[in-house]
Every structure is written in structure tokens, then in C-alpha cells.
């Protein structure tokens, strides 16, 4: 089973809001942080009258996150108040009576959903530590309860149990901070029952497979730090037996048991053991053999499959992400729905946000590169579509920029994919400044086609944006994924440079006004690029980015420690003398003398993934060389900014920084080729 370890470095909206009112208790070195006046001066560098303000792109929608109750009697949603808090409301679909059920207070509600027809669950952490607790509330707002009130413990939701609606299965590192064990939890009382012990810290279980009735049928066990073995139990009275072993470089994991036959041992498995890309196979776990290949794509990893519980777990569709999202309808029922949706919404991207257990009502989410998102209700009995909500009505499609899929060859022959967002209505012959925006990860995540508020904001200010799915990104097969191993600060940065070269060949990019901006691993890539190719970029923005691989490795949370052996093979081995040399070469904080271009650094003070020390090092070192480095730190945030006011302030400051360094002396080109 491939574990995308330290895809942990993707910027997630994971945040905190613990008041810290004494300077000596603040994380990091508060004396380095830029003052409000200094950041305001940076904001003021952006001049001009723009049709859309920064907040038009980054304010939370007034209403969002719509979901049906399983029986369709209610639908829920989040609604923002005047203070930016996003409370959870429930509306009766027959009486249309609406009530606020859950109030968002100091801590952000990270997500919510229906546990059954009468009870909702939601998740919060405290202080940005990512130790998520599971909460629940009745339909009328009563019986609200922290179901997992354990300090220093992180909850992951493993399974909803449709056949046992008062229960669900979660995993927690309750008994050992380094490993997770499965529990059945009563969502009314919080009563727990441990379902299996994960005893071996050196070779822990990394994933559990339960069937629809809540029986543990299989698990994946990490062995020797770099191998994964799948264990399966053919009967309740039998022990778990090893099916096969792979390394972290391969995929073989159960995505669902086959309930369409009486034979209980068939399962749908995601595998790349016989294929470069991830494919779905039907596998006989008792006899340890592949029965058939179900679905694959030669270029892109399969994303998964969807089945209908109402229709006896008939397969409705397969899906994957290529340059855009692709759905392959299978069942006759879904083919009819798919055709209706396509006829209605054309080339828009449509996904099913929620559906009733009876599959008579669907909440559809419709978006595109120019449309932030709209919810529609499709009623199968009435055969009718009804618009529920346009999430960002202030952003008009006709004013938004196109996000164009691109692909090109790297200098060593890899096919690289990405996206180029070009400002709308640019003058022919005008050369544009460019912002290169590497995604987080680095291993596993990737950029996608669709509405991106960042690239749209940049386009509205006259900047083109380049996003490259560099080697190591997910979705492009095993060879491409493994091509990124031990290439942080090296060929991964070459891929960004090759992307810039490709876009420059189009003839409308001003090569003297190129910036790089990224979050998390993208922040490391930003810093690394300013070290490696200081003449290519005019400036950079580092957002919650790693700067020193040595100190970064030392700051791992406990539940990352079992994966160190994989990190040493995939990233670098801090104990190997040769890798140590490379780590020194690719750690920007250790090569700060090579940075000669302006830098803006942004950090969440309570970030448990990238410690504030990573940003403090860069700022202190550059300031020590006489650089003016604006440094924004928010003491109510973690790994990425989630509070609306902070996000807006961040992008206002970023626009001021880019205006200062990218909007002077823009030349005119002699040609404009796309």
C-alpha cells in the first residue's frame, strides 16, 4: 500500500484559535514579526481601480456545504454571520422551517455531516494542534456532546455504519500517540469499544478495512518501515493471514468488498502491481488471485468507483482525473442521470454533493474554471432541476480568466502536465508578469482544473499563473511518482524551470517579471528556487514553508515517526553522509546567502506540520544580511489560514508585494502566441 507520506505538507485549511496574550508565551520569535503598520504599507503598494476586491475572492460564501439527511426530510447547510462565523442550520423540506443547530464559536468547525436521520456530527481541534475531536448534536440542537474528550488525541472517521445508525467507527491514537486503533463509538453517548489492538509500534497497522456491517475483515500493516502487508480473515473464528507484501512504492489496497454475490471473499482493490497506473481489479482474497481487471486508464491513475447501496451495490460509475475530471458511467440508472446532467450543464464540472438513501433526490455541485460553484437539486420523481445556491454570485463568469491545461517535456524527457491561467482581455502585444505556483505535498497531491480563487485574483491584477504537476505529484502513475524520490530541491525544481521556459516560448511572458509563490512544500520550493535560480525570479512568497530539512525532520508529530524509514527513502536520509550533503545543499535556510531577491514570509504560529521555527530561520538569516523581509504571523492559525479576515489580509498583503516587485517597467512584446 503506497502511503503518500508528507503529502502532509499540502496546505490544508487546518487552523487554530487559542488566545495567547503574553508575548513570552507566543510561539517562535515575536520580535521578527512585521508590525501592522509595516504590513499596511505593503498593502498600499497595490494601486488601481479593480472591478473585484480581494475579499470578493476570499470571503466565505454566505451559505455553503449543503447536505441531505439520509431520508431526505431535511437538508443542512452552513451560514455565515456578520462576524464571519459559519453556523450549521437544518431546514425541513416539507414545512421549510429552518433552525440553527450548531453554533460556531471560538474554534472553527472543520467539517460536519449526517450520522443518521436524527443526529449530526462535526469535527473541531483546539489551538491548531490537529488533534481533532468528534462532536454530535440532535436535530433540534440538543444533546450536543464532545464524543472524544481526550487531550492530545486525534480522531479520524473510518466508517459510517448505515446498518447500525447509532454507531460509527473511528480511529484514534488514544492509547499510544504514535499509532491509531479502531473503535466503535455510540454517537449518542460517546461509549467506546475498541475493535482491534495495534500493539507493535515498530510495525504498526496503517489501515483498516471494515465491511458494511462493521466487521474488521482486513488490515494493512507497515513492516520494517518501508513495506506494507495486507492481512485478511476468511472467517470470524480464523486468524488474520498475510495476503501479500509490497513496498511503499506500490499500491495494493481494498476499496470495497463485493456484495453482489453470495461469495464473501471478493473485493475491489486498487493496484498498480501489474500496471504503471492505479487500476481497479476484482480480487479473491481467500484464494489470493486476481479475478478480473475492472477499470484502468493508460495515462492517469484511477480515482475510484461509486456503487448504489439502494440497488444492491451495483456499480454506477468509475472516475479519474486527467487534465480535467472524468466520469465513466456504468449502470443504466446512472447513465440516464449522467445524460440528463450533461444535457443540462454542458461542459461544466458536476459532482454529486449529497443524495438521499432512496436516491430520489440529488444535490449537485456545479463548477468550472470560471464558476466558483452552484448547488442544484435534482428530483428524480419530478425530473426537475432547481437552483439552490450560487455560492459566489458577485464573481461573474464572463469576467473570470480561463484555466488552460498544458503539457510539455522536461529536460530529461518526462511528460509534465499543468495549468496556465491567463488574464482575460489582455492587449495583443503586451507582455505579462508571471506567478509560478507550485502545489504542496510534494508526494501524492497535484493541481486540478477548476475554479481557483488565487489564480483568478492574480489574473484580475494582470498576472498569468503557472501551476506544474512536477515529478512526484499524484495521479500520473507509478513511474512518474517515483521519479520524484530524492529530488526535492533538485529535479523537482528543474520541472518548474522547464515549465517557465515552455510558457515563455508562447511569446507573451515578461521574463524579467516572474515571481514564485507556494504554500507548505510549495513554500520550500519557493525558497529553493530563489536559492537555485536567483536570476529567474524577481521575488517570492513563502507560505508556511519548510526551510531546513534537518530541523523539519526533528519536529515531526509522534504519529509520523513510524514512517521515518519511508521518508529516508523518499525524501533524504538524515543519517546517511551522502544524503546529508544533499540536504545541506537543498535546505534554503542553510544557503540563505544565495537568496538575492525580495521575499515575503507567511506563517501560522501554531502550525503542527511546519513549525514556526522554519520561517523564523529564513527571516532572521535574511534580516541579518540587511534584507527587508516582510513577515506575517497569525497567532490564531496553523498550517494555512482558515479565518476569513486573516485570509483576506494575507492576499491584500501579497498583492501589494507583487505590485511592488512585478508591476514596474513592463515591456511590450512583438508577438502574442497561445
PDB file of C-alpha atoms in Angstrom, residues 97-226:
ATOM      1  CA  UNK A  97     -38.926  25.595   8.909  1.00  0.00           C
ATOM      2  CA  UNK A  98     -35.246  26.413   9.431  1.00  0.00           C
ATOM      3  CA  UNK A  99     -33.293  26.298  12.677  1.00  0.00           C
ATOM      4  CA  UNK A 100     -29.709  26.944  13.678  1.00  0.00           C
ATOM      5  CA  UNK A 101     -28.490  23.676  15.195  1.00  0.00           C
ATOM      6  CA  UNK A 102     -24.778  24.157  15.839  1.00  0.00           C
ATOM      7  CA  UNK A 103     -23.090  27.445  16.666  1.00  0.00           C
ATOM      8  CA  UNK A 104     -19.504  28.014  15.601  1.00  0.00           C
ATOM      9  CA  UNK A 105     -17.771  29.776  18.441  1.00  0.00           C
ATOM     10  CA  UNK A 106     -14.076  30.417  19.007  1.00  0.00           C
ATOM     11  CA  UNK A 107     -12.842  27.248  17.329  1.00  0.00           C
ATOM     12  CA  UNK A 108     -13.537  26.608  13.662  1.00  0.00           C
ATOM     13  CA  UNK A 109     -15.801  23.719  12.737  1.00  0.00           C
ATOM     14  CA  UNK A 110     -13.607  21.824  10.256  1.00  0.00           C
ATOM     15  CA  UNK A 111     -16.360  19.695   8.795  1.00  0.00           C
ATOM     16  CA  UNK A 112     -19.767  18.204   9.532  1.00  0.00           C
ATOM     17  CA  UNK A 113     -22.221  15.617   8.246  1.00  0.00           C
ATOM     18  CA  UNK A 114     -25.276  13.499   8.970  1.00  0.00           C
ATOM     19  CA  UNK A 115     -24.659  10.461  11.162  1.00  0.00           C
ATOM     20  CA  UNK A 116     -28.278   9.335  10.755  1.00  0.00           C
ATOM     21  CA  UNK A 117     -31.706  10.928  10.269  1.00  0.00           C
ATOM     22  CA  UNK A 118     -31.724  12.457  13.752  1.00  0.00           C
ATOM     23  CA  UNK A 119     -28.143  13.345  14.579  1.00  0.00           C
ATOM     24  CA  UNK A 120     -25.333  15.378  13.035  1.00  0.00           C
ATOM     25  CA  UNK A 121     -21.619  15.075  13.702  1.00  0.00           C
ATOM     26  CA  UNK A 122     -18.900  17.694  13.400  1.00  0.00           C
ATOM     27  CA  UNK A 123     -15.159  17.931  13.959  1.00  0.00           C
ATOM     28  CA  UNK A 124     -13.010  20.551  15.725  1.00  0.00           C
ATOM     29  CA  UNK A 125      -9.500  20.725  17.103  1.00  0.00           C
ATOM     30  CA  UNK A 126      -8.037  23.123  19.633  1.00  0.00           C
ATOM     31  CA  UNK A 127      -5.185  25.509  19.236  1.00  0.00           C
ATOM     32  CA  UNK A 128      -4.320  24.370  15.725  1.00  0.00           C
ATOM     33  CA  UNK A 129      -2.812  21.122  17.021  1.00  0.00           C
ATOM     34  CA  UNK A 130      -4.812  18.954  14.572  1.00  0.00           C
ATOM     35  CA  UNK A 131      -5.930  16.761  17.453  1.00  0.00           C
ATOM     36  CA  UNK A 132      -9.467  16.529  16.120  1.00  0.00           C
ATOM     37  CA  UNK A 133     -12.388  15.752  18.409  1.00  0.00           C
ATOM     38  CA  UNK A 134     -15.691  14.296  17.214  1.00  0.00           C
ATOM     39  CA  UNK A 135     -18.838  16.132  18.334  1.00  0.00           C
ATOM     40  CA  UNK A 136     -22.517  15.344  17.789  1.00  0.00           C
ATOM     41  CA  UNK A 137     -25.861  17.154  18.050  1.00  0.00           C
ATOM     42  CA  UNK A 138     -29.536  16.225  17.778  1.00  0.00           C
ATOM     43  CA  UNK A 139     -31.730  17.756  15.087  1.00  0.00           C
ATOM     44  CA  UNK A 140     -33.140  20.333  17.481  1.00  0.00           C
ATOM     45  CA  UNK A 141     -29.692  21.364  18.712  1.00  0.00           C
ATOM     46  CA  UNK A 142     -29.958  19.451  21.968  1.00  0.00           C
ATOM     47  CA  UNK A 143     -27.708  16.718  23.338  1.00  0.00           C
ATOM     48  CA  UNK A 144     -24.559  18.340  21.957  1.00  0.00           C
ATOM     49  CA  UNK A 145     -21.601  16.325  23.099  1.00  0.00           C
ATOM     50  CA  UNK A 146     -17.847  16.030  22.664  1.00  0.00           C
ATOM     51  CA  UNK A 147     -17.759  12.317  21.952  1.00  0.00           C
ATOM     52  CA  UNK A 148     -13.961  12.060  22.211  1.00  0.00           C
ATOM     53  CA  UNK A 149     -12.874  14.443  25.015  1.00  0.00           C
ATOM     54  CA  UNK A 150      -9.311  13.152  25.166  1.00  0.00           C
ATOM     55  CA  UNK A 151      -6.380  15.526  25.407  1.00  0.00           C
ATOM     56  CA  UNK A 152      -3.627  15.059  22.842  1.00  0.00           C
ATOM     57  CA  UNK A 153      -5.666  12.545  20.840  1.00  0.00           C
ATOM     58  CA  UNK A 154      -6.564  12.769  17.160  1.00  0.00           C
ATOM     59  CA  UNK A 155      -9.763  11.242  15.748  1.00  0.00           C
ATOM     60  CA  UNK A 156     -10.191  10.039  12.167  1.00  0.00           C
ATOM     61  CA  UNK A 157     -13.603   8.944  10.907  1.00  0.00           C
ATOM     62  CA  UNK A 158     -13.206   5.453   9.493  1.00  0.00           C
ATOM     63  CA  UNK A 159     -16.710   4.201   8.617  1.00  0.00           C
ATOM     64  CA  UNK A 160     -20.324   5.292   8.851  1.00  0.00           C
ATOM     65  CA  UNK A 161     -22.489   2.275   9.651  1.00  0.00           C
ATOM     66  CA  UNK A 162     -25.695   2.525   7.651  1.00  0.00           C
ATOM     67  CA  UNK A 163     -26.912  -0.755   9.100  1.00  0.00           C
ATOM     68  CA  UNK A 164     -26.209   0.440  12.667  1.00  0.00           C
ATOM     69  CA  UNK A 165     -27.202   4.114  12.566  1.00  0.00           C
ATOM     70  CA  UNK A 166     -26.458   4.795  16.256  1.00  0.00           C
ATOM     71  CA  UNK A 167     -22.823   3.851  15.757  1.00  0.00           C
ATOM     72  CA  UNK A 168     -19.817   4.654  13.620  1.00  0.00           C
ATOM     73  CA  UNK A 169     -16.210   3.500  13.507  1.00  0.00           C
ATOM     74  CA  UNK A 170     -13.381   5.901  14.242  1.00  0.00           C
ATOM     75  CA  UNK A 171      -9.637   5.535  14.712  1.00  0.00           C
ATOM     76  CA  UNK A 172      -7.696   7.264  17.487  1.00  0.00           C
ATOM     77  CA  UNK A 173      -4.158   7.379  18.845  1.00  0.00           C
ATOM     78  CA  UNK A 174      -5.682   7.321  22.314  1.00  0.00           C
ATOM     79  CA  UNK A 175      -3.519   4.596  23.864  1.00  0.00           C
ATOM     80  CA  UNK A 176      -0.299   5.452  22.050  1.00  0.00           C
ATOM     81  CA  UNK A 177       0.339   8.792  20.301  1.00  0.00           C
ATOM     82  CA  UNK A 178       2.298   7.081  17.511  1.00  0.00           C
ATOM     83  CA  UNK A 179      -0.349   4.616  16.310  1.00  0.00           C
ATOM     84  CA  UNK A 180      -4.090   4.559  15.570  1.00  0.00           C
ATOM     85  CA  UNK A 181      -6.587   1.925  16.677  1.00  0.00           C
ATOM     86  CA  UNK A 182     -10.225   1.394  15.618  1.00  0.00           C
ATOM     87  CA  UNK A 183     -13.161   1.994  17.958  1.00  0.00           C
ATOM     88  CA  UNK A 184     -16.905   1.617  17.554  1.00  0.00           C
ATOM     89  CA  UNK A 185     -18.481   4.711  19.060  1.00  0.00           C
ATOM     90  CA  UNK A 186     -22.065   5.359  20.090  1.00  0.00           C
ATOM     91  CA  UNK A 187     -22.875   8.748  18.584  1.00  0.00           C
ATOM     92  CA  UNK A 188     -25.416   9.499  21.317  1.00  0.00           C
ATOM     93  CA  UNK A 189     -23.427   8.622  24.423  1.00  0.00           C
ATOM     94  CA  UNK A 190     -19.816   8.505  23.271  1.00  0.00           C
ATOM     95  CA  UNK A 191     -19.480   4.945  24.583  1.00  0.00           C
ATOM     96  CA  UNK A 192     -16.424   3.296  23.013  1.00  0.00           C
ATOM     97  CA  UNK A 193     -15.489  -0.252  22.174  1.00  0.00           C
ATOM     98  CA  UNK A 194     -12.008  -0.981  20.884  1.00  0.00           C
ATOM     99  CA  UNK A 195     -12.283  -3.251  17.865  1.00  0.00           C
ATOM    100  CA  UNK A 196      -8.653  -4.262  17.458  1.00  0.00           C
ATOM    101  CA  UNK A 197      -5.342  -3.672  19.205  1.00  0.00           C
ATOM    102  CA  UNK A 198      -2.479  -2.101  17.293  1.00  0.00           C
ATOM    103  CA  UNK A 199       0.336  -3.225  19.564  1.00  0.00           C
ATOM    104  CA  UNK A 200       3.516  -3.222  17.514  1.00  0.00           C
ATOM    105  CA  UNK A 201       4.827   0.354  17.419  1.00  0.00           C
ATOM    106  CA  UNK A 202       7.749  -0.678  15.232  1.00  0.00           C
ATOM    107  CA  UNK A 203       5.461  -2.387  12.698  1.00  0.00           C
ATOM    108  CA  UNK A 204       2.077  -0.701  13.186  1.00  0.00           C
ATOM    109  CA  UNK A 205      -1.200  -1.280  11.398  1.00  0.00           C
ATOM    110  CA  UNK A 206      -1.601   1.634   8.993  1.00  0.00           C
ATOM    111  CA  UNK A 207      -5.074   0.989   7.602  1.00  0.00           C
ATOM    112  CA  UNK A 208      -8.234  -0.964   8.470  1.00  0.00           C
ATOM    113  CA  UNK A 209     -10.887  -2.482   6.185  1.00  0.00           C
ATOM    114  CA  UNK A 210     -14.380  -2.977   7.627  1.00  0.00           C
ATOM    115  CA  UNK A 211     -17.361  -4.344   5.752  1.00  0.00           C
ATOM    116  CA  UNK A 212     -20.782  -2.697   5.643  1.00  0.00           C
ATOM    117  CA  UNK A 213     -21.796  -4.482   8.862  1.00  0.00           C
ATOM    118  CA  UNK A 214     -18.826  -3.134  10.802  1.00  0.00           C
ATOM    119  CA  UNK A 215     -16.754  -6.315  10.811  1.00  0.00           C
ATOM    120  CA  UNK A 216     -12.983  -5.919  10.550  1.00  0.00           C
ATOM    121  CA  UNK A 217     -12.120  -8.060   7.540  1.00  0.00           C
ATOM    122  CA  UNK A 218      -8.616  -6.898   6.650  1.00  0.00           C
ATOM    123  CA  UNK A 219      -5.855  -4.531   7.611  1.00  0.00           C
ATOM    124  CA  UNK A 220      -2.592  -3.185   6.198  1.00  0.00           C
ATOM    125  CA  UNK A 221       0.466  -3.482   8.393  1.00  0.00           C
ATOM    126  CA  UNK A 222       3.620  -1.476   7.983  1.00  0.00           C
ATOM    127  CA  UNK A 223       6.682  -3.678   8.279  1.00  0.00           C
ATOM    128  CA  UNK A 224      10.310  -2.617   8.611  1.00  0.00           C
ATOM    129  CA  UNK A 225       9.359   0.971   7.887  1.00  0.00           C
ATOM    130  CA  UNK A 226       9.107   0.609   4.104  1.00  0.00           C
TER     131      UNK A 226
END
